[in-house]
Amino acid sequence: MKSFDFLQPRSVDEAISTWTADAAYLGGGTNLLDLMKIGVAQPTTVIDLSRIPGLDAIDHQAGGGVRIGAMVRNADLVWDADVVADFPMVAEAILSGASGQLRNAATVGGNLMQQTRCAYFQDSFSACNRREPGAGCAAKGGVDGAMAVLGWTDDCIATNPSDFAVPLMALDAVVEVQGPNGKRELPLSHFYGDDAAVNNTLQEGELILALRLPASARNFSSHARYVKLRERTSFAFALVSAAAALRIEGGVIAEARLALGAVAARPWRVAGAEELLKGRAPTAEAFADAAARLLEGARPSGANGHKIELARRIAIRALTLAAAGTPVRIPALPASVVEEPFDA
């Protein structure tokens, strides 16, 4: 590992003032340190945020929303009873990601910032436009079975690895950031942006302060699920995943939210798919229509055409489970496709 300076500022302003072009902010370190060990990330300065007060607070706001500090540990978030009750698919997504030990260390802000697990990105000897713009994409024509089927370009076919970000995208989460030019707020869709080869749209020196879920996200608490297909149920990244939430009134869908994970460089949400469900009964036909709309434009980026059918099925499954109602308790195998019997 390359040597570096290690700083521990005591305020956000101090952290930002110490930023240099080759610096990196450190949350829990569960992704950054791995990348440093393999030589993909080589910061000259690491700025530890753990000494800054207030970044690890969960604030349940009077209007019904919640503000979650960037340094809140993933495990602490799912121990918050109000978060589990009000935003159950967020809790289910967190519990389906990583191991218990990693959730004890990983932070909310770090989860949003984590880099793709593309093997070519993680191999410093392979061409990668994310590491070095203009270098090319070695993943194209390589081992590409798990790569993107939506939103990819010739520059990058990698996928976003976050479970947590998928329900956040569906529920209109907002990210609060601060940098040398002051504070600003980014809807999560703008935080990730549209450039497949760029991990996020943060400007130089900006750090995440918190994320917010609006009070309107609580309207879906009775019918919300996250479902994740993975190669093993314990500690594996998604092949495909889906977050689905419904507001059902009088047996009819009044409002719907739907997002896919592991199919693109960002969590994938299409407003038109949600609109297709409004005013309809929660039936298999309605769910199939929404899944088809969500996957419009999907195409293989290599030998991964199977992911399109997997994504269609996982979207239908998530909607079906959401319509059946949020479980009283989070399942023993959170988000697992083997938790409940299902025919697609």
Short mmCIF file of N, CA and C in Angstrom, two decimals, residues 85 148 155 172 292:
data_model
loop_
_atom_site.label_atom_id
_atom_site.label_comp_id
_atom_site.label_asym_id
_atom_site.label_seq_id
_atom_site.Cartn_x
_atom_site.Cartn_y
_atom_site.Cartn_z
N ALA A 85 -39.94 0.38 10.87
CA ALA A 85 -41.40 0.47 10.74
C ALA A 85 -41.83 1.38 9.59
N ALA A 148 -23.83 -4.74 -16.96
CA ALA A 148 -25.06 -3.97 -17.11
C ALA A 148 -25.84 -4.38 -18.35
N ASP A 155 -18.12 3.01 -23.15
CA ASP A 155 -17.11 3.45 -22.17
C ASP A 155 -17.14 2.63 -20.89
N ASP A 172 -37.32 8.41 -3.46
CA ASP A 172 -36.98 9.83 -3.66
C ASP A 172 -36.05 10.39 -2.59
N ALA A 292 -42.19 -4.92 -17.79
CA ALA A 292 -41.82 -4.75 -19.20
C ALA A 292 -41.46 -3.30 -19.50
#
